[in-house]
Short mmCIF file of C-alpha atoms and ligand atoms in Angstrom, two decimals:
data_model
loop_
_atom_site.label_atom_id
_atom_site.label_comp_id
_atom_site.label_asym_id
_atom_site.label_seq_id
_atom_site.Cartn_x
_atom_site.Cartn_y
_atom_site.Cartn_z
CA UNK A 2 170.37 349.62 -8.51
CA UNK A 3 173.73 350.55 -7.59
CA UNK A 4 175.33 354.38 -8.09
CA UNK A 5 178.19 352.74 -9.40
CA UNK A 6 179.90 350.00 -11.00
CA UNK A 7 183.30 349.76 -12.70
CA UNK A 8 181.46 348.43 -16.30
CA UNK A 9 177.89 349.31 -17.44
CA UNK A 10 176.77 347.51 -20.57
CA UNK A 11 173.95 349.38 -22.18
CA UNK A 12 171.83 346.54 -23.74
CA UNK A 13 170.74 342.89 -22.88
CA UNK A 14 171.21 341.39 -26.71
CA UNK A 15 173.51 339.20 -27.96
CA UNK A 16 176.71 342.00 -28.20
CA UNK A 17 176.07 342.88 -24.81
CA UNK A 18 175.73 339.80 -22.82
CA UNK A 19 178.75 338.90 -25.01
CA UNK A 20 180.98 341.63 -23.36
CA UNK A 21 179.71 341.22 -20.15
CA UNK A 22 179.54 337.55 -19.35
CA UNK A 23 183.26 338.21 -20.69
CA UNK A 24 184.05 340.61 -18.55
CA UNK A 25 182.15 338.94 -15.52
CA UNK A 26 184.34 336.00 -16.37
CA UNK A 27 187.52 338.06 -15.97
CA UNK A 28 186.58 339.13 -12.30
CA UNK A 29 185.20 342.54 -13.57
CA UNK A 30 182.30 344.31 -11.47
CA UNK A 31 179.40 344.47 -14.37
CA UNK A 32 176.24 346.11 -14.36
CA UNK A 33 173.85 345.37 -17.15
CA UNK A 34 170.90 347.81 -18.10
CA UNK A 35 168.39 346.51 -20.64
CA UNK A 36 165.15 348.68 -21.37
CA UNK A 37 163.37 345.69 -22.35
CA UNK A 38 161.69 343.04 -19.91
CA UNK A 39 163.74 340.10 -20.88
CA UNK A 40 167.28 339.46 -22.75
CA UNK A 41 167.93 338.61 -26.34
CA UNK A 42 167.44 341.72 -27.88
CA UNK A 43 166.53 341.33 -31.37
CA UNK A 44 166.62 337.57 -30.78
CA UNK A 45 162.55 337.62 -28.98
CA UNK A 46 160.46 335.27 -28.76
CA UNK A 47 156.70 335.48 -27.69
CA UNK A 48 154.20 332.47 -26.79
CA UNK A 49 150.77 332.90 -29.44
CA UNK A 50 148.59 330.05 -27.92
CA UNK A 51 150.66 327.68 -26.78
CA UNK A 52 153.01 328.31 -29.87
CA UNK A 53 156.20 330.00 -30.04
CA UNK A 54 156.76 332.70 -32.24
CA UNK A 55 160.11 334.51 -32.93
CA UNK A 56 159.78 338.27 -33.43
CA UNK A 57 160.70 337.36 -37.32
CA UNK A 58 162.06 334.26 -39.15
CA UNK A 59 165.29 333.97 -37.73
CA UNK A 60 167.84 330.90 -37.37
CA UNK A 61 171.22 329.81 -35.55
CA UNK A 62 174.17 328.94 -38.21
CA UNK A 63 176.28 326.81 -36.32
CA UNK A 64 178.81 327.88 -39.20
CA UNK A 65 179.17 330.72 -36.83
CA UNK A 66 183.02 331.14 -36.01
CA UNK A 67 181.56 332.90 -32.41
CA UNK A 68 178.68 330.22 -32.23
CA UNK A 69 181.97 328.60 -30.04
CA UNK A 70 180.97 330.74 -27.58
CA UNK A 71 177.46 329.26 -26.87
CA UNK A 72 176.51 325.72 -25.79
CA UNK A 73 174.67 323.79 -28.65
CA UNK A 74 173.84 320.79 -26.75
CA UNK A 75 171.71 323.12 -24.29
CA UNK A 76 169.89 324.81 -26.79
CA UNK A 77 168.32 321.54 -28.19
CA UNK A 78 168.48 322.71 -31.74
CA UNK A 79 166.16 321.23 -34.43
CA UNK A 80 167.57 321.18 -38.02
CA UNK A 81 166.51 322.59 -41.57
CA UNK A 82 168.22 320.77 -44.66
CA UNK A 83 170.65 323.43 -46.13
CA UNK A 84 168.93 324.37 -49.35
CA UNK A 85 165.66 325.40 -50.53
CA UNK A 86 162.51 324.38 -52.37
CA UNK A 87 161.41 325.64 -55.49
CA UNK A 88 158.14 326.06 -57.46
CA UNK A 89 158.66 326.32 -61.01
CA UNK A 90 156.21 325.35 -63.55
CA UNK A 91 154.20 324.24 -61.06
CA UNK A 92 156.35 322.18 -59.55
CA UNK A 93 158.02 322.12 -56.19
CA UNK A 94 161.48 321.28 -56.99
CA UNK A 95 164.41 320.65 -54.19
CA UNK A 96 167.92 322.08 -54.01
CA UNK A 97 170.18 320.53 -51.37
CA UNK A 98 173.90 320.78 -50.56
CA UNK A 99 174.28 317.16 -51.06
CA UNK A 100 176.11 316.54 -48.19
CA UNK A 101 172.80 317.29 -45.98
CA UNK A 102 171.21 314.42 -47.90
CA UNK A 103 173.60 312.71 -50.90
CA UNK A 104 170.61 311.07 -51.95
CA UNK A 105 169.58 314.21 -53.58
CA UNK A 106 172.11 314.74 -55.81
CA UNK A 107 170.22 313.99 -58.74
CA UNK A 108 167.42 316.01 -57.75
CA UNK A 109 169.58 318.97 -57.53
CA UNK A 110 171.32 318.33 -60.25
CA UNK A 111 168.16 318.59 -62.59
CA UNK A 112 166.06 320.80 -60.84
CA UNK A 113 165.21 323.60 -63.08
CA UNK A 114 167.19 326.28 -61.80
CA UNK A 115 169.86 326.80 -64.40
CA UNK A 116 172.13 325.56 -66.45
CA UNK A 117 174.72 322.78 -66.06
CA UNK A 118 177.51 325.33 -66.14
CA UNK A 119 175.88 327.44 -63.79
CA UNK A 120 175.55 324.88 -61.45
CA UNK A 121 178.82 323.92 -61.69
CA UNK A 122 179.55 327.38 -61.21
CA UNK A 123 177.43 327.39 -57.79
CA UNK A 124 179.73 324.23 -56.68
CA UNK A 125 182.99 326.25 -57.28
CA UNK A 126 181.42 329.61 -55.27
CA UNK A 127 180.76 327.49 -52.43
CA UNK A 128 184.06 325.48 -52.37
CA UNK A 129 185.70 329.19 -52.70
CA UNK A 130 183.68 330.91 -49.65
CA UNK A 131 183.66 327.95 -47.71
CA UNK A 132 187.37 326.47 -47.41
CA UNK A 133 189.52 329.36 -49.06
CA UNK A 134 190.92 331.40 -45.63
CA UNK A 135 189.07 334.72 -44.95
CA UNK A 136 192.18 336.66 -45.81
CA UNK A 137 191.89 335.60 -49.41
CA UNK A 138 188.26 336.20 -50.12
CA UNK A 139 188.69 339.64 -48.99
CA UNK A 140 191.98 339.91 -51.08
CA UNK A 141 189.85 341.41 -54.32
CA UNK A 142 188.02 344.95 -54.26
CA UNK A 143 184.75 344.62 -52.09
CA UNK A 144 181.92 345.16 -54.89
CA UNK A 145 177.64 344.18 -54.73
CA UNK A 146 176.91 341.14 -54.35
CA UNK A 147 175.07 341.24 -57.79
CA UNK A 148 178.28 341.97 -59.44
CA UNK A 149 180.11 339.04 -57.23
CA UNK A 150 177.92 336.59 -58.39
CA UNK A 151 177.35 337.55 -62.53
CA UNK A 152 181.50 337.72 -61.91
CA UNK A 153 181.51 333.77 -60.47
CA UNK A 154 179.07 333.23 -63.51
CA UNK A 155 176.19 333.21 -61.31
CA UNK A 156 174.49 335.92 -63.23
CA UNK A 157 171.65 333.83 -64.95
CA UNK A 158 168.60 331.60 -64.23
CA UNK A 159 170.48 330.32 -60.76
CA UNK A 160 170.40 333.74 -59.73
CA UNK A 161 166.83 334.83 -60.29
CA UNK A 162 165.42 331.34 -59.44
CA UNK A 163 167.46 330.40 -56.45
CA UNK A 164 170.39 332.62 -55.02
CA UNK A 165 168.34 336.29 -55.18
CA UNK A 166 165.08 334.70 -53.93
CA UNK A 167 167.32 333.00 -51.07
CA UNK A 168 169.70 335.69 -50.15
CA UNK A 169 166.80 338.24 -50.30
CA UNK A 170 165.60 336.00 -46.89
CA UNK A 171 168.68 336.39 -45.46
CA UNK A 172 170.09 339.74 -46.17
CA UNK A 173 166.56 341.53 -46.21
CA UNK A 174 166.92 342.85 -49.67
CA UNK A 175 166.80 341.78 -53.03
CA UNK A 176 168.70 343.94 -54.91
CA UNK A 177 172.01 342.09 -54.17
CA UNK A 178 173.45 345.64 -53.21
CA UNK A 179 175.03 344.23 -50.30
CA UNK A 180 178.43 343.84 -49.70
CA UNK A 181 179.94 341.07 -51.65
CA UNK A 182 183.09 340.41 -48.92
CA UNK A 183 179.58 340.03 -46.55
CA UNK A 184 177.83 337.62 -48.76
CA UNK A 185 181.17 335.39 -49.02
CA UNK A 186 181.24 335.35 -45.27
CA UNK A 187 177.77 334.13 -45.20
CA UNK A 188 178.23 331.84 -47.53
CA UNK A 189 180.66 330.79 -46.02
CA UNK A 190 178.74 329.94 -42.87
CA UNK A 191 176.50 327.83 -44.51
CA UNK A 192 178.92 325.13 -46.18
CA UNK A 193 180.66 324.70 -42.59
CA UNK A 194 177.72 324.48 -40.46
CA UNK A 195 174.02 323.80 -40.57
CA UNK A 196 170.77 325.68 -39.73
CA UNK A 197 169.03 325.22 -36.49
CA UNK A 198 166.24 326.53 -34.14
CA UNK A 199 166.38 326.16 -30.70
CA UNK A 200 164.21 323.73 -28.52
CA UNK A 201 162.74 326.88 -26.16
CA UNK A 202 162.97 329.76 -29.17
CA UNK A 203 165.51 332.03 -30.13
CA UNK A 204 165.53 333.87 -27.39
CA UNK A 205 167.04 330.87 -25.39
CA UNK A 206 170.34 331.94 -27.08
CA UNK A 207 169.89 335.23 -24.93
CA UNK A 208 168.83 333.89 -21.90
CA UNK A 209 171.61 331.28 -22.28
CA UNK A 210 174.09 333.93 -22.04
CA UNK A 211 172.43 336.31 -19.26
CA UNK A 212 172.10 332.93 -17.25
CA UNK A 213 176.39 333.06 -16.94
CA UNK A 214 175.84 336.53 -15.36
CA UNK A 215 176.44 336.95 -11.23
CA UNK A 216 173.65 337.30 -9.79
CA UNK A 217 172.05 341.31 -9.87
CA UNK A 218 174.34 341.93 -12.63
CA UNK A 219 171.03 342.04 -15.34
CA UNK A 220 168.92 344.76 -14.82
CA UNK A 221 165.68 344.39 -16.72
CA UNK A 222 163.00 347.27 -17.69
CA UNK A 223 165.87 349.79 -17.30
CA UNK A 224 166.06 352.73 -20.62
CA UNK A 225 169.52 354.67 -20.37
CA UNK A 226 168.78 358.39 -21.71
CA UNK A 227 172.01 359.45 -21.78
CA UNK A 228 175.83 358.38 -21.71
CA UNK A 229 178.61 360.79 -20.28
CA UNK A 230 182.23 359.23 -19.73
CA UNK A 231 182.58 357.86 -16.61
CA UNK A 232 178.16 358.45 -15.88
CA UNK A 233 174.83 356.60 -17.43
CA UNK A 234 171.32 358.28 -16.85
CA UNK A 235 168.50 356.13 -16.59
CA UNK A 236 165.00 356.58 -16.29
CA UNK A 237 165.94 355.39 -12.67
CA UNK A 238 168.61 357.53 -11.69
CA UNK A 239 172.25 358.07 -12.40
CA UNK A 240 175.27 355.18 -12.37
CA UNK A 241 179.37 356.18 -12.29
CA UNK A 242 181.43 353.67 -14.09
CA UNK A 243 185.00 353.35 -14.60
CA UNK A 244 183.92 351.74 -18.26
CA UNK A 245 180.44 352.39 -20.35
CA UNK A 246 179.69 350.05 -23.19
CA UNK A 247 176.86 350.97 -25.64
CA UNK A 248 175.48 347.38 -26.61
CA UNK A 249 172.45 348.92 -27.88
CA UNK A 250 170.37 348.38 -31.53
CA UNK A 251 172.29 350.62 -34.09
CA UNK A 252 169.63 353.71 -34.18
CA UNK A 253 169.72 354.36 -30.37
CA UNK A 254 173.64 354.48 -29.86
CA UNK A 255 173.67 356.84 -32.81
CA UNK A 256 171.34 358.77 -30.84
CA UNK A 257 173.12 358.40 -27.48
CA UNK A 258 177.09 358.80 -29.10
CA UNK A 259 177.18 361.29 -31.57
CA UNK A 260 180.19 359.95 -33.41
CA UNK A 261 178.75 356.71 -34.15
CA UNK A 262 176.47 356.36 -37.14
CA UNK A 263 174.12 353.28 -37.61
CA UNK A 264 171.12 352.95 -38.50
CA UNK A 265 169.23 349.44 -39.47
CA UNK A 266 167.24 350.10 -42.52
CA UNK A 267 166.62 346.72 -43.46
CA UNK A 268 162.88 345.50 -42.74
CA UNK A 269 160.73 342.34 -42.58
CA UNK A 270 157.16 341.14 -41.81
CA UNK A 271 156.68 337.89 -41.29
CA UNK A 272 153.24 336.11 -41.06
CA UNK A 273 152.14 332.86 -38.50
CA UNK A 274 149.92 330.57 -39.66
CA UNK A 275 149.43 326.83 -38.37
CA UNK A 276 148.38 324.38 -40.21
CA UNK A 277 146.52 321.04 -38.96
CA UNK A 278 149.93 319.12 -39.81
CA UNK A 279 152.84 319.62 -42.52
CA UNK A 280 152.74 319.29 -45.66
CA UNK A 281 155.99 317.97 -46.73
CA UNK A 282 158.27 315.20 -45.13
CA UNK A 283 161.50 316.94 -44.39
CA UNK A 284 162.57 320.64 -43.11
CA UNK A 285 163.24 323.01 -46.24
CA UNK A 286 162.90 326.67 -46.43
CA UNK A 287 160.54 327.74 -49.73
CA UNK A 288 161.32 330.21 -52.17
CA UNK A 289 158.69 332.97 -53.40
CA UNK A 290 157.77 332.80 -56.51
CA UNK A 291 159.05 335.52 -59.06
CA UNK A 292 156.60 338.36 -58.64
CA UNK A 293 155.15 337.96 -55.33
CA UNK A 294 155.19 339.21 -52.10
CA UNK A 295 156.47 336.49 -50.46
CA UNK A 296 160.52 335.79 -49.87
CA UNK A 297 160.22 332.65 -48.38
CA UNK A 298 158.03 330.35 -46.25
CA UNK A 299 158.69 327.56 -43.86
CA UNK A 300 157.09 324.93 -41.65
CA UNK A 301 158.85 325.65 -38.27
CA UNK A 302 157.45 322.62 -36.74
CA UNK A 303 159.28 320.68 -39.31
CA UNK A 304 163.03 321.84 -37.72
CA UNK A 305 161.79 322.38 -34.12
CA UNK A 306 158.46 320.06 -33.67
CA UNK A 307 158.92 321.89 -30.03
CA UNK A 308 157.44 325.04 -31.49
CA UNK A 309 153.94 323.55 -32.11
CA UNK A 310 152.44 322.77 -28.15
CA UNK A 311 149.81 319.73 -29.76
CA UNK A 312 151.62 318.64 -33.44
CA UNK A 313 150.14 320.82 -35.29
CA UNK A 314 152.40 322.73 -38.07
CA UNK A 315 153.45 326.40 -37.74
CA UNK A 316 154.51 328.06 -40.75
CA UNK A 317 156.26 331.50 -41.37
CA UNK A 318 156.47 333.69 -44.34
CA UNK A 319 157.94 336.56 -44.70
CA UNK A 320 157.61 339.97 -47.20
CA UNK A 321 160.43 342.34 -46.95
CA UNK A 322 157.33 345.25 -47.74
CA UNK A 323 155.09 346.11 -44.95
CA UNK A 324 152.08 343.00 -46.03
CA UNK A 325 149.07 342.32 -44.72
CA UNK A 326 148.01 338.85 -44.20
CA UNK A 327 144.93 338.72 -46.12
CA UNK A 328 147.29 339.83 -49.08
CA UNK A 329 149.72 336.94 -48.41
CA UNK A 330 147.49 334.25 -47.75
CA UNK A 331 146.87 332.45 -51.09
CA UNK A 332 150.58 333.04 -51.97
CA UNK A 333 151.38 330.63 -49.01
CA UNK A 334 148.82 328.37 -49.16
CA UNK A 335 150.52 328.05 -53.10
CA UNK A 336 153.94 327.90 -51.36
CA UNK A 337 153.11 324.51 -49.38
CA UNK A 338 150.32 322.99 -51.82
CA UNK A 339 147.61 323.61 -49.16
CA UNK A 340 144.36 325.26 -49.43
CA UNK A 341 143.76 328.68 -48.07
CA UNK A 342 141.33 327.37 -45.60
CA UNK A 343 143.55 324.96 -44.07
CA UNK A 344 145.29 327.79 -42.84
CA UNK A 345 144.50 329.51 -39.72
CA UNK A 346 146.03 333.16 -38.92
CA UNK A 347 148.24 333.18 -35.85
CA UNK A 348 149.65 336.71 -35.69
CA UNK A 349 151.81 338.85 -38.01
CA UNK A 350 154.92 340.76 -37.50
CA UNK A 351 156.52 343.67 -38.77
CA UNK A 352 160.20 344.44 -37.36
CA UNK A 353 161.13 347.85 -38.85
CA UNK A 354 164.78 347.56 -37.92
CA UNK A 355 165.74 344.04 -38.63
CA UNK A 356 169.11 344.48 -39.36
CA UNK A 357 171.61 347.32 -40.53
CA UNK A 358 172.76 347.07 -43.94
CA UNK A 359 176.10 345.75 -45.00
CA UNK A 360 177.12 347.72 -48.31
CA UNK A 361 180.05 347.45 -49.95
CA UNK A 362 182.93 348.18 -49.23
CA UNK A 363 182.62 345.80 -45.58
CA UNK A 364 184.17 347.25 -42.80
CA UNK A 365 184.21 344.53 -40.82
CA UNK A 366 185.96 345.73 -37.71
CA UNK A 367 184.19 348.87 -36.89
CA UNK A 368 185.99 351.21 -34.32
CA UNK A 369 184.40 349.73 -30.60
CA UNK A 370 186.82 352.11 -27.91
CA UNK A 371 185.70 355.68 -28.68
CA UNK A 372 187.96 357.02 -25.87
CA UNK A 373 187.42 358.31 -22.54
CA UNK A 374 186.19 354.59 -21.13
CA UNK A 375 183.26 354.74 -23.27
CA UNK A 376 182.80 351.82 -26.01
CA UNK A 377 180.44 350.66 -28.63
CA UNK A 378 179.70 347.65 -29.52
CA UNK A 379 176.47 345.60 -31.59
CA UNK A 380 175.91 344.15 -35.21
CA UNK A 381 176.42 347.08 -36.90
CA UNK A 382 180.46 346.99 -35.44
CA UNK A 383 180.79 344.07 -37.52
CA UNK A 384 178.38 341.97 -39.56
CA UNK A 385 174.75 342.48 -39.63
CA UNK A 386 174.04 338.85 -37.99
CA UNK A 387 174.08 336.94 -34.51
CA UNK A 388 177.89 336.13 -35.17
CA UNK A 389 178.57 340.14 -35.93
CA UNK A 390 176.85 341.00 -32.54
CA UNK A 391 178.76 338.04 -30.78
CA UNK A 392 182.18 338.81 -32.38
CA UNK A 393 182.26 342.79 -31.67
CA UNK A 394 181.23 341.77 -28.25
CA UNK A 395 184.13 339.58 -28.12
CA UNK A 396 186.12 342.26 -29.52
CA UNK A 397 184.88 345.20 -27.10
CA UNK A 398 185.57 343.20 -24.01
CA UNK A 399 189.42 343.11 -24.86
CA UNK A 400 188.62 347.00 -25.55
CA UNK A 401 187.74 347.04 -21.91
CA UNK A 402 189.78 345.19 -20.81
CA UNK A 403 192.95 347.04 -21.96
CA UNK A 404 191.37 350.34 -20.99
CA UNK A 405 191.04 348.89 -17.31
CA UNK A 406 194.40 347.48 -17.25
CA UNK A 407 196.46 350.40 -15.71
CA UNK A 408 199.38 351.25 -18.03
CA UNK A 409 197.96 349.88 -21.27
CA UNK A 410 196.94 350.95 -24.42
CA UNK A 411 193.19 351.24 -24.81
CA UNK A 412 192.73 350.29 -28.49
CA UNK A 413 190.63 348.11 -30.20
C1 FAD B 4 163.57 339.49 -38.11
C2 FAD B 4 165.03 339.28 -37.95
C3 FAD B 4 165.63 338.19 -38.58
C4 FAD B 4 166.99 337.95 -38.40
N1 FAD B 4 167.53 336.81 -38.91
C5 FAD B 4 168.78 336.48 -38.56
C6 FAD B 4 169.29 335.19 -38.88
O1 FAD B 4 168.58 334.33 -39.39
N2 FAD B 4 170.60 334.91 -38.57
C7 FAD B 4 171.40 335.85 -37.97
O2 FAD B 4 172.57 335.56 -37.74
N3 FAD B 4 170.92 337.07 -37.63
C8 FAD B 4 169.64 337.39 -37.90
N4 FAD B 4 169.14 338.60 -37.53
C9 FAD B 4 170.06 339.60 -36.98
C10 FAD B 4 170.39 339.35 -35.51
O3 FAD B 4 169.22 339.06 -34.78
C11 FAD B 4 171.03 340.62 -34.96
O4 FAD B 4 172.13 340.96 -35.78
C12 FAD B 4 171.55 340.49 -33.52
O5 FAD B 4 170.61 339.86 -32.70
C13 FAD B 4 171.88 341.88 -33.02
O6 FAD B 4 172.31 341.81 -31.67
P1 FAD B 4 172.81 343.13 -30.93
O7 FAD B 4 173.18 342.72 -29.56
O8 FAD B 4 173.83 343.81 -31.76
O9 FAD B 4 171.56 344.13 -30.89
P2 FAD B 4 170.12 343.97 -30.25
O10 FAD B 4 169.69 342.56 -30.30
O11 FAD B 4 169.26 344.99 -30.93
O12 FAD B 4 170.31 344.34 -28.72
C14 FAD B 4 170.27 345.67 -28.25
C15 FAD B 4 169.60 345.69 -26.90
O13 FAD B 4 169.66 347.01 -26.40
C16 FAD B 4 168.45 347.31 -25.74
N5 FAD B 4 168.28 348.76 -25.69
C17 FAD B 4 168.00 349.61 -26.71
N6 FAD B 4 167.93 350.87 -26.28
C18 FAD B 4 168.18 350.84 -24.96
C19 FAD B 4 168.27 351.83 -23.95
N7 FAD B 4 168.08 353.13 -24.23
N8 FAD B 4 168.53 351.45 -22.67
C20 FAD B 4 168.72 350.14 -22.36
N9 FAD B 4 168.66 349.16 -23.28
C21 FAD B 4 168.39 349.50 -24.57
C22 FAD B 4 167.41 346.61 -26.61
O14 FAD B 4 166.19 346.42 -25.89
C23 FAD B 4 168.12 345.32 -26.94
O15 FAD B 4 167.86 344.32 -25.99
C24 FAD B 4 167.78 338.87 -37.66
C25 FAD B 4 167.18 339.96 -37.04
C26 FAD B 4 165.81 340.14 -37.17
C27 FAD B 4 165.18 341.27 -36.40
#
């Protein structure tokens, strides 16, 4: 490893690699330092007998405004419908944005998850988030998103039986206490653009990004212990750097800056199981049931048949409580229609810092440049999402950028 290097980017996830394949890009000497053995950060995936198995349920919105920065083709994305099934009464019932399959329309239209007016009402919020400019929607006081949706007249049925069992998969709670400006942005993401896994995992988004770094700039199995201006400590020795960028998961650059605080409260476990093939005929995410442990379930291999190595069906479901699988596993054999036996157990996980939590009111453009060359940058900067960790990384390397720029302003 090098004693010095004019930028050190603490962190190999998506925020990180976003600054530095920036500042790589703009001629800039950059050093990487990742504790971990591989890049991607929060975005892991392992290989469970031949199958591969995110480190949670996790998906690509190409809705995105920063998924720009990454090439779509290359990651060989499989698609969901955007929507969700539903059991009620029994009955699995499907609700589509038509425009992912206008044949549904009538479907939606009389699936039993509210009233007329309230589905109306559902049209109009997603008309608003997704086509109104961002400006406006974050014109009004930031509330919860509770009180954003009883105030769109979303306060009903269609909010127990669809949007709280859906957002609760999404935002990792279902309380709706997060940010309503948040939830509009999100919603917004999912009108414009669909839902996809990648062909190799979502880790591939990672590695897609370290793979524009120069060669040596990625240093893997590397912990930083402390940060200084102008010096990193590592487990391996000490670096000097004109520039230090904290890229790190929110609870370790609180620990390493004192003046930032983060933390990621919001947790998930999600359970594997494979099936001998799918149930269903098309890609839809499945709501728990009122009551249960479950928030949703999904056959993987339905999106991305490239997750299953011989056809079979893998399926993830996910509590937001610590579960164990033996408590889970007739709620998502119910979930699918299957049997519990048909069901075999491929591992569980339990990721105890998922995601930092966006409460109102947003503040979407968190500080980055904390003076003295060092910066911070990561999800909890901006949104808690892959487009917050790509757009404060976008945002950080301009930091840097200004701050190496003799003369100018370093402000961000
Ligand atoms: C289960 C789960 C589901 C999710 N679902 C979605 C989803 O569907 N859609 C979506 O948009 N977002 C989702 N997210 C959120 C998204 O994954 C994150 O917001 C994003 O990946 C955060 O990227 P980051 O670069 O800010 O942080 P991280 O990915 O946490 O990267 C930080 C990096 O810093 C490294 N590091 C930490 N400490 C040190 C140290 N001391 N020295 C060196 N390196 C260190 C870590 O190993 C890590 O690689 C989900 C997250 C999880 C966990």
């Amino acid at each position: 490893m090098p004693a010095r290097a004019e930028v050190v980017v603490i962190g190999a996830g998506l925020a990180g690699l976003s600054v530095a394949t920036r500042l790589a890009a703009a001629g800039r000497d950059v050093l990487v330092l990742e504790a971990a053995g591989h890049a991607g950060g929060r975005l892991t995936t392992d290989r469970v007998d031949g199958f591969l198995v995110d480190r949670g349920f996790q998906v690509l919105n190409t809705g995105y405004p920063r998924a720009a920065d990454l090439d779509l083709d290359a990651l060989e994305l499989g698609w969901f419908l955007t929507g969700a099934r539903v059991w009620v009464d029994g009955r699995a019932h499907r609700v589509l944005d038509p425009r992912s399959r206008p044949t549904s329309i009538a479907a939606t239209a009389t699936a039993p998850i509210g009233t007329l007016p309230e589905k109306a009402a559902l049209a109009a919020f997603s008309v608003r988030a997704g086509f109104l400019p961002v400006e406006r929607l974050r014109q009004a006081p930031d509330r919860t998103a509770a009180e954003a949706l009883q105030q769109a007249g979303l306060g009903g049925l269609v909010q127990e039986r669809f949007l709280r069992p859906f957002l609760a998969g999404v935002l990792l709670e279902d309380r709706l206490e997060t940010s309503g400006h948040y939830l509009d942005l999100l919603w917004r993401s999912f009108v414009r653009g669909r839902i996809g896994l990648p062909a190799r995992g979502m880790q591939s988004i990672g590695q897609q990004l370290a793979d524009r770094l120069p060669e040596g700039a990625l240093h893997l199995g590397c912990r930083v212990t402390g940060v200084a201006s102008g010096l990193v400590r590592t487990t391996d020795g000490s670096i000097a750097a004109d520039a230090v960028v904290v890229a790190t998961d929110p609870d370790t650059a609180a620990g390493l800056l004192p003046s930032v605080t983060a933390s990621a409260p919001r947790q998930v476990t999600t359970h594997l199981h494979v099936l001998p093939a799918s149930p269903w005929d098309d890609a839809l995410l499945v709501l728990g049931r009122p009551g249960g442990q479950l928030v949703n379930s999904v056959v993987l291999t339905d999106a991305q048949p490239r997750y299953s190595p011989d056809g079979r069906a893998l399926v993830a479901s996910s509590t937001l409580a610590p579960s164990r699988e033996a408590d889970v596993r007739e709620e998502v054999a119910r979930a699918h229609g299957v049997a519990t036996g048909d069901l075999a157990h491929l591992t569980s996980v339990t990721v105890p810092a998922a995601q930092p939590a966006a409460l109102p009111p947003l503040e979407l453009r968190r500080p980055v440049d904390l003076g003295d060359g060092v910066f911070v940058c990561g999800d909890h900067r901006d949104t808690p999402s892959i487009q917050g960790a790509l757009a404060s990384g976008a945002r950080t390397a301009r930091a840097v950028l200004r701050h190496l720029r003799p003369g100018s302003a370093a402000s961000a």
